[in-house]
Short mmCIF file of C-alpha atoms (C1' of nucleotides) in Angstrom, two decimals:
data_model
loop_
_atom_site.label_atom_id
_atom_site.label_comp_id
_atom_site.label_asym_id
_atom_site.label_seq_id
_atom_site.Cartn_x
_atom_site.Cartn_y
_atom_site.Cartn_z
CA UNK A 1 -0.06 -4.54 1.55
CA UNK A 2 -3.79 -4.43 0.95
CA UNK A 3 -5.31 -1.13 2.10
CA UNK A 4 -8.11 -1.18 4.62
CA UNK A 5 -10.20 0.60 2.06
CA UNK A 6 -10.07 -2.43 -0.20
CA UNK A 7 -10.47 -4.85 2.65
CA UNK A 8 -13.52 -3.07 4.02
CA UNK A 9 -15.00 -2.62 0.59
CA UNK A 10 -14.71 -6.31 -0.14
CA UNK A 11 -16.24 -7.21 3.18
CA UNK A 12 -19.13 -4.87 2.60
CA UNK A 13 -19.77 -6.33 -0.84
CA UNK A 14 -19.61 -9.82 0.59
CA UNK A 15 -22.07 -8.94 3.30
CA UNK A 16 -24.53 -7.47 0.83
CA UNK A 17 -24.20 -10.52 -1.38
CA UNK A 18 -24.82 -12.85 1.55
CA UNK A 19 -27.99 -11.00 2.50
CA UNK A 20 -29.26 -12.03 -0.88
CA UNK A 21 -32.35 -9.83 -0.90
CA UNK A 22 -32.17 -6.65 -2.93
CA UNK A 23 -33.50 -4.58 -0.04
CA UNK A 24 -31.33 -1.61 0.93
CA UNK A 25 -29.05 -2.17 3.90
CA UNK A 26 -28.04 0.74 6.11
CA UNK A 27 -24.40 1.75 6.39
CA UNK A 28 -24.64 1.43 10.15
CA UNK A 29 -25.68 -2.20 9.91
CA UNK A 30 -22.82 -3.11 7.58
CA UNK A 31 -20.30 -1.20 9.67
CA UNK A 32 -21.42 -2.89 12.85
CA UNK A 33 -21.51 -6.38 11.41
CA UNK A 34 -18.05 -6.11 9.88
CA UNK A 35 -16.36 -4.00 12.57
CA UNK A 36 -15.68 -1.05 10.33
CA UNK A 37 -15.50 2.66 11.11
CA UNK A 38 -18.86 3.86 9.84
CA UNK A 39 -17.68 7.14 8.35
CA UNK A 40 -14.83 5.47 6.55
CA UNK A 41 -17.17 2.85 5.18
CA UNK A 42 -19.46 5.61 4.04
CA UNK A 43 -16.89 6.95 1.62
CA UNK A 44 -15.99 3.48 0.41
CA UNK A 45 -19.58 2.61 -0.38
CA UNK A 46 -19.86 5.89 -2.22
CA UNK A 47 -17.02 5.04 -4.59
CA UNK A 48 -18.50 1.58 -5.10
CA UNK A 49 -21.77 3.22 -6.05
CA UNK A 50 -20.11 5.70 -8.38
CA UNK A 51 -18.41 2.82 -10.14
CA UNK A 52 -21.57 0.88 -10.77
CA UNK A 53 -21.33 -1.83 -8.15
CA UNK A 54 -23.92 -0.53 -5.74
CA UNK A 55 -27.18 1.34 -5.80
CA UNK A 56 -28.39 3.52 -2.97
CA UNK A 57 -31.66 4.74 -1.61
CA UNK A 58 -31.94 7.78 0.60
CA UNK A 59 -34.30 8.54 3.42
CA UNK A 60 -36.11 6.26 5.82
CA UNK A 61 -35.72 2.65 4.85
CA UNK A 62 -32.78 3.58 2.66
CA UNK A 63 -29.32 2.13 2.35
CA UNK A 64 -27.09 0.35 -0.15
CA UNK A 65 -27.79 -2.67 -2.28
CA UNK A 66 -26.06 -4.72 -4.96
CA UNK A 67 -26.88 -3.58 -8.44
CA UNK A 68 -25.59 -6.69 -10.19
CA UNK A 69 -25.66 -10.39 -9.46
CA UNK A 70 -22.70 -11.61 -7.39
CA UNK A 71 -21.72 -13.88 -10.29
CA UNK A 72 -21.23 -10.84 -12.48
CA UNK A 73 -18.97 -8.96 -10.08
CA UNK A 74 -15.44 -9.94 -11.02
CA UNK A 75 -12.57 -9.20 -8.68
CA UNK A 76 -10.38 -7.52 -11.28
CA UNK A 77 -12.90 -4.70 -11.47
CA UNK A 78 -13.39 -4.41 -7.73
CA UNK A 79 -9.67 -4.36 -6.98
CA UNK A 80 -8.93 -1.78 -9.65
CA UNK A 81 -11.55 0.55 -8.25
CA UNK A 82 -10.66 0.16 -4.60
CA UNK A 83 -6.95 -0.59 -4.60
CA UNK A 84 -5.85 0.80 -7.93
CA UNK A 85 -3.40 -0.97 -10.24
CA UNK A 86 -3.03 -4.72 -9.90
CA UNK A 87 0.56 -4.58 -11.06
CA UNK A 88 3.20 -3.81 -8.47
CA UNK A 89 5.10 -1.56 -10.85
CA UNK A 90 3.57 0.93 -13.30
CA UNK A 91 5.71 -0.34 -16.17
CA UNK A 92 3.88 -3.69 -16.19
CA UNK A 93 0.40 -2.30 -15.63
CA UNK A 94 -2.29 -2.89 -18.23
CA UNK A 95 -4.67 -0.16 -17.12
CA UNK A 96 -2.27 2.26 -15.46
CA UNK A 97 0.86 1.96 -17.56
CA UNK A 98 3.69 4.38 -16.98
CA UNK A 99 7.30 4.32 -18.06
CA UNK A 100 10.06 4.26 -15.45
CA UNK A 101 12.31 7.33 -15.26
CA UNK A 102 15.33 5.21 -14.65
CA UNK A 103 15.49 2.06 -16.77
CA UNK A 104 16.55 2.86 -20.34
CA UNK A 105 15.22 -0.45 -21.66
CA UNK A 106 12.24 -2.21 -20.11
CA UNK A 107 12.90 -5.48 -21.86
CA UNK A 108 16.26 -5.81 -20.20
CA UNK A 109 15.06 -4.80 -16.76
CA UNK A 110 15.08 -7.59 -14.21
CA UNK A 111 12.40 -5.96 -12.09
CA UNK A 112 10.18 -5.65 -15.12
CA UNK A 113 10.70 -9.27 -16.04
CA UNK A 114 9.84 -10.50 -12.56
CA UNK A 115 6.89 -8.26 -11.92
CA UNK A 116 5.32 -9.14 -15.24
CA UNK A 117 5.00 -12.71 -14.02
CA UNK A 118 3.65 -11.64 -10.66
CA UNK A 119 1.04 -9.48 -12.35
CA UNK A 120 -0.07 -12.34 -14.56
CA UNK A 121 -0.46 -14.57 -11.54
CA UNK A 122 -2.56 -12.05 -9.66
CA UNK A 123 -4.61 -11.28 -12.73
CA UNK A 124 -5.51 -14.90 -13.21
CA UNK A 125 -6.72 -15.18 -9.63
CA UNK A 126 -8.80 -12.04 -9.80
CA UNK A 127 -10.32 -13.04 -13.14
CA UNK A 128 -11.34 -16.41 -11.79
CA UNK A 129 -13.09 -15.04 -8.73
CA UNK A 130 -16.46 -13.37 -8.62
CA UNK A 131 -18.24 -12.18 -5.53
CA UNK A 132 -20.30 -15.35 -5.69
CA UNK A 133 -17.17 -17.47 -5.39
CA UNK A 134 -16.14 -15.69 -2.22
CA UNK A 135 -19.32 -16.40 -0.29
CA UNK A 136 -19.52 -20.02 -1.34
CA UNK B 1 2.98 -1.19 -4.96
CA UNK B 2 6.59 -2.30 -4.95
CA UNK B 3 8.76 -0.05 -2.79
CA UNK B 4 11.76 1.64 -4.32
CA UNK B 5 13.86 -0.12 -1.76
CA UNK B 6 12.97 -3.47 -3.28
CA UNK B 7 13.25 -2.19 -6.80
CA UNK B 8 16.68 -0.69 -6.23
CA UNK B 9 17.84 -3.72 -4.28
CA UNK B 10 16.87 -6.04 -7.10
CA UNK B 11 18.57 -3.84 -9.65
CA UNK B 12 21.73 -3.75 -7.60
CA UNK B 13 21.76 -7.52 -7.23
CA UNK B 14 21.17 -7.89 -10.94
CA UNK B 15 24.03 -5.57 -11.72
CA UNK B 16 26.40 -7.44 -9.46
CA UNK B 17 25.34 -10.71 -11.00
CA UNK B 18 25.89 -9.39 -14.50
CA UNK B 19 29.40 -8.24 -13.65
CA UNK B 20 30.13 -11.87 -13.00
CA UNK B 21 33.49 -11.39 -11.34
CA UNK B 22 33.62 -11.61 -7.56
CA UNK B 23 35.58 -8.38 -7.29
CA UNK B 24 34.05 -5.76 -4.97
CA UNK B 25 32.04 -3.04 -6.70
CA UNK B 26 31.74 0.41 -5.16
CA UNK B 27 28.37 1.76 -4.11
CA UNK B 28 28.92 4.80 -6.28
CA UNK B 29 29.37 2.70 -9.39
CA UNK B 30 26.17 0.74 -8.82
CA UNK B 31 24.22 3.89 -7.99
CA UNK B 32 25.40 5.65 -11.10
CA UNK B 33 24.77 2.74 -13.42
CA UNK B 34 21.24 2.14 -12.14
CA UNK B 35 20.23 5.77 -11.50
CA UNK B 36 19.78 5.34 -7.78
CA UNK B 37 20.32 7.80 -4.95
CA UNK B 38 23.63 6.72 -3.52
CA UNK B 39 22.72 7.27 0.11
CA UNK B 40 19.54 5.30 -0.23
CA UNK B 41 21.32 2.49 -1.99
CA UNK B 42 23.83 2.44 0.81
CA UNK B 43 21.24 1.39 3.36
CA UNK B 44 19.76 -1.15 0.99
CA UNK B 45 23.07 -2.85 0.35
CA UNK B 46 23.66 -2.91 4.05
CA UNK B 47 20.52 -4.91 4.73
CA UNK B 48 21.37 -7.22 1.86
CA UNK B 49 24.71 -7.83 3.46
CA UNK B 50 23.23 -8.41 6.89
CA UNK B 51 20.92 -10.99 5.41
CA UNK B 52 23.63 -12.99 3.75
CA UNK B 53 23.24 -11.97 0.13
CA UNK B 54 26.26 -9.73 -0.15
CA UNK B 55 29.74 -9.48 1.22
CA UNK B 56 31.58 -6.21 1.64
CA UNK B 57 35.12 -4.98 1.78
CA UNK B 58 36.15 -1.66 3.28
CA UNK B 59 38.85 0.76 2.22
CA UNK B 60 40.52 1.29 -1.11
CA UNK B 61 39.45 -1.28 -3.66
CA UNK B 62 36.48 -2.09 -1.45
CA UNK B 63 32.81 -2.45 -2.26
CA UNK B 64 30.09 -5.04 -2.37
CA UNK B 65 30.05 -8.42 -4.04
CA UNK B 66 27.73 -11.39 -4.36
CA UNK B 67 28.35 -14.03 -1.75
CA UNK B 68 26.40 -16.78 -3.50
CA UNK B 69 25.93 -17.91 -7.06
CA UNK B 70 23.03 -16.17 -8.88
CA UNK B 71 21.40 -19.57 -9.32
CA UNK B 72 21.18 -19.94 -5.56
CA UNK B 73 19.55 -16.59 -4.90
CA UNK B 74 15.85 -17.26 -5.04
CA UNK B 75 13.38 -14.41 -5.20
CA UNK B 76 11.25 -15.46 -2.24
CA UNK B 77 14.18 -14.75 0.04
CA UNK B 78 15.10 -11.45 -1.59
CA UNK B 79 11.54 -10.13 -1.56
CA UNK B 80 10.98 -11.10 2.06
CA UNK B 81 14.09 -9.25 3.14
CA UNK B 82 13.55 -6.12 1.09
CA UNK B 83 9.78 -5.81 0.79
CA UNK B 84 8.60 -7.82 3.76
CA UNK B 85 5.66 -10.22 3.61
CA UNK B 86 4.70 -11.61 0.23
CA UNK B 87 1.08 -11.90 1.31
CA UNK B 88 -1.07 -8.80 1.00
CA UNK B 89 -2.78 -9.48 4.30
CA UNK B 90 -1.08 -10.68 7.49
CA UNK B 91 -3.70 -13.40 8.06
CA UNK B 92 -2.50 -15.32 4.98
CA UNK B 93 1.20 -14.79 5.52
CA UNK B 94 3.46 -17.79 6.01
CA UNK B 95 6.39 -15.96 7.58
CA UNK B 96 4.65 -12.94 9.08
CA UNK B 97 1.31 -14.35 10.21
CA UNK B 98 -0.95 -12.19 12.31
CA UNK B 99 -4.59 -12.54 13.18
CA UNK B 100 -7.03 -9.82 12.15
CA UNK B 101 -8.68 -7.81 14.94
CA UNK B 102 -11.96 -7.77 13.13
CA UNK B 103 -12.87 -11.05 11.47
CA UNK B 104 -14.12 -13.60 14.01
CA UNK B 105 -13.55 -16.53 11.67
CA UNK B 106 -10.78 -16.54 9.07
CA UNK B 107 -12.19 -19.48 7.18
CA UNK B 108 -15.36 -17.63 6.44
CA UNK B 109 -13.66 -14.38 5.49
CA UNK B 110 -13.92 -13.51 1.81
CA UNK B 111 -10.80 -11.37 1.89
CA UNK B 112 -8.87 -14.22 3.43
CA UNK B 113 -10.11 -16.63 0.80
CA UNK B 114 -9.15 -14.35 -2.07
CA UNK B 115 -5.80 -13.25 -0.76
CA UNK B 116 -4.76 -16.81 -0.08
CA UNK B 117 -4.96 -17.50 -3.78
CA UNK B 118 -3.11 -14.32 -4.65
CA UNK B 119 -0.35 -15.23 -2.24
CA UNK B 120 -0.01 -18.69 -3.74
CA UNK B 121 0.27 -17.20 -7.19
CA UNK B 122 2.99 -14.77 -6.17
CA UNK B 123 4.80 -17.43 -4.21
CA UNK B 124 4.99 -19.72 -7.20
CA UNK B 125 6.52 -16.98 -9.32
CA UNK B 126 9.09 -16.03 -6.73
CA UNK B 127 10.04 -19.65 -6.12
CA UNK B 128 10.60 -20.23 -9.79
CA UNK B 129 12.89 -17.27 -10.27
CA UNK B 130 16.49 -16.97 -9.21
CA UNK B 131 18.77 -14.04 -9.85
CA UNK B 132 20.24 -16.05 -12.70
CA UNK B 133 16.84 -16.24 -14.40
CA UNK B 134 16.48 -12.48 -14.34
CA UNK B 135 19.67 -11.71 -16.19
CA UNK B 136 19.14 -14.36 -18.84
"C1'" DG C 1 -49.48 18.69 2.16
"C1'" DT C 2 -46.38 19.54 6.15
"C1'" DT C 3 -43.21 18.05 8.94
"C1'" DA C 4 -39.74 15.45 11.05
"C1'" DA C 5 -36.80 11.78 11.06
"C1'" DA C 6 -33.60 8.86 8.70
"C1'" DA C 7 -30.50 8.25 5.73
"C1'" DT C 8 -27.11 9.36 2.07
"C1'" DC C 9 -23.96 12.93 0.37
"C1'" DT C 10 -20.07 16.45 0.54
"C1'" DA C 11 -16.06 18.66 2.05
"C1'" DT C 12 -12.36 19.26 4.98
"C1'" DA C 13 -8.86 18.30 7.81
"C1'" DA C 14 -6.35 16.05 11.46
"C1'" DA C 15 -3.64 12.33 12.82
"C1'" DA C 16 -0.81 8.69 12.10
"C1'" DA C 17 2.12 5.86 9.49
"C1'" DC C 18 5.37 5.18 6.01
"C1'" DG C 19 8.76 6.06 2.21
"C1'" DA C 20 12.59 8.23 0.47
"C1'" DT C 21 16.43 11.02 1.04
"C1'" DA C 22 20.20 13.78 3.10
"C1'" DG C 23 23.93 14.84 6.61
"C1'" DG C 24 27.54 13.88 9.44
"C1'" DG C 25 30.45 11.15 11.86
"C1'" DT C 26 33.01 6.40 12.82
"C1'" DA C 27 35.79 2.41 11.59
"C1'" DA C 28 38.51 -0.40 8.81
"C1'" DA C 29 41.51 -1.35 4.93
"C1'" DG C 30 45.29 -0.32 1.95
"C1'" DC D 1 46.25 9.54 5.44
"C1'" DT D 2 43.10 8.55 1.91
"C1'" DT D 3 39.48 5.77 0.47
"C1'" DT D 4 35.66 3.32 1.27
"C1'" DA D 5 32.11 0.88 3.84
"C1'" DC D 6 29.38 1.43 8.13
"C1'" DC D 7 26.07 3.60 11.30
"C1'" DC D 8 22.79 6.88 13.38
"C1'" DT D 9 19.58 10.53 13.12
"C1'" DA D 10 16.62 13.88 11.29
"C1'" DT D 11 13.63 15.62 7.83
"C1'" DC D 12 10.50 16.12 4.14
"C1'" DG D 13 6.70 14.57 1.60
"C1'" DT D 14 3.09 11.53 0.61
"C1'" DT D 15 -0.54 8.27 1.55
"C1'" DT D 16 -3.77 6.10 4.56
"C1'" DT D 17 -7.06 6.12 7.88
"C1'" DT D 18 -10.13 8.25 10.70
"C1'" DA D 19 -12.80 12.12 12.57
"C1'" DT D 20 -15.81 16.39 12.33
"C1'" DA D 21 -19.59 19.20 10.66
"C1'" DG D 22 -22.95 20.07 7.97
"C1'" DA D 23 -26.06 19.81 3.55
"C1'" DT D 24 -29.33 17.39 0.98
"C1'" DT D 25 -32.65 14.07 -0.27
"C1'" DT D 26 -36.25 10.83 0.54
"C1'" DT D 27 -39.67 8.53 3.01
"C1'" DA D 28 -43.19 7.90 6.37
"C1'" DA D 29 -46.28 9.63 9.66
"C1'" DC D 30 -49.61 12.77 10.81
#
DNA sequence: GTTAAAATCTATAAAAACGATAGGGTAAAG
DNA sequence: CTTTACCCTATCGTTTTTATAGATTTTAAC
């Protein structure tokens, strides 16, 4: 299940990309337009800023704005920051690999075998989608 | 993230399929062989039985056994029973559809657009894998 | 410059939901 | 009368989501 954090984060990014101008947009405006709890959104935007997706400007006339072109923002990166691992099991994760406690041999594990394919499928989708693709 | 319920369920099914014979296998044996909490496995096997994957026999010499051939047990069905929806968002789910409270128009929603593709990818993998494929 | 307002930042924590496990008792089969 | 599956309930721990309260920075107005 996709967390609301990811969902809201994606929606916020989409909104900023659709605005098109690089002018800062206030949290309140984004929250209202996308029906998101403002305080929750606040923390989400913060992590997006810390990870290089957004810039921010404080004070009057401040807000958040995209720091890169929508075409450059690839979903693999967004998902990993907001949702975490793309793989459904740590033992098939590229960026968050972890061995299973049970499972003496990964290569013979049925779960491993199946989830490897699922991961590859998801990865291909995320790699082929930028923020620009989602607003088209 | 894949729940342990699903993981354990898959491992149990795999084990039963690898045994090959249709003789009942005790919960304790499966739990021990796959490093699973026996009590937890108990409830998992129960739901697998209720959903037509397993048969059971009580008393001495009892246990669980596969009710269908491994080739007939397709992953879409198993995942839906153990894990629930394959889609990461209810608004793109085939079997568990639900409209989002926010989101006035699904067709314009970026999350919807992205998760539709992810679902299709996962679906293709699950459709192409039977229990027999996983033990090969 | 000073000030005040507007906004982002920070930290905490409460509330709710969910996942995983354990305990104890019942029913059926041999 | 023993063995095993079946069933119900409670609990513990974690994660997710939201709420609260205040600190800090920047800008704009005066």
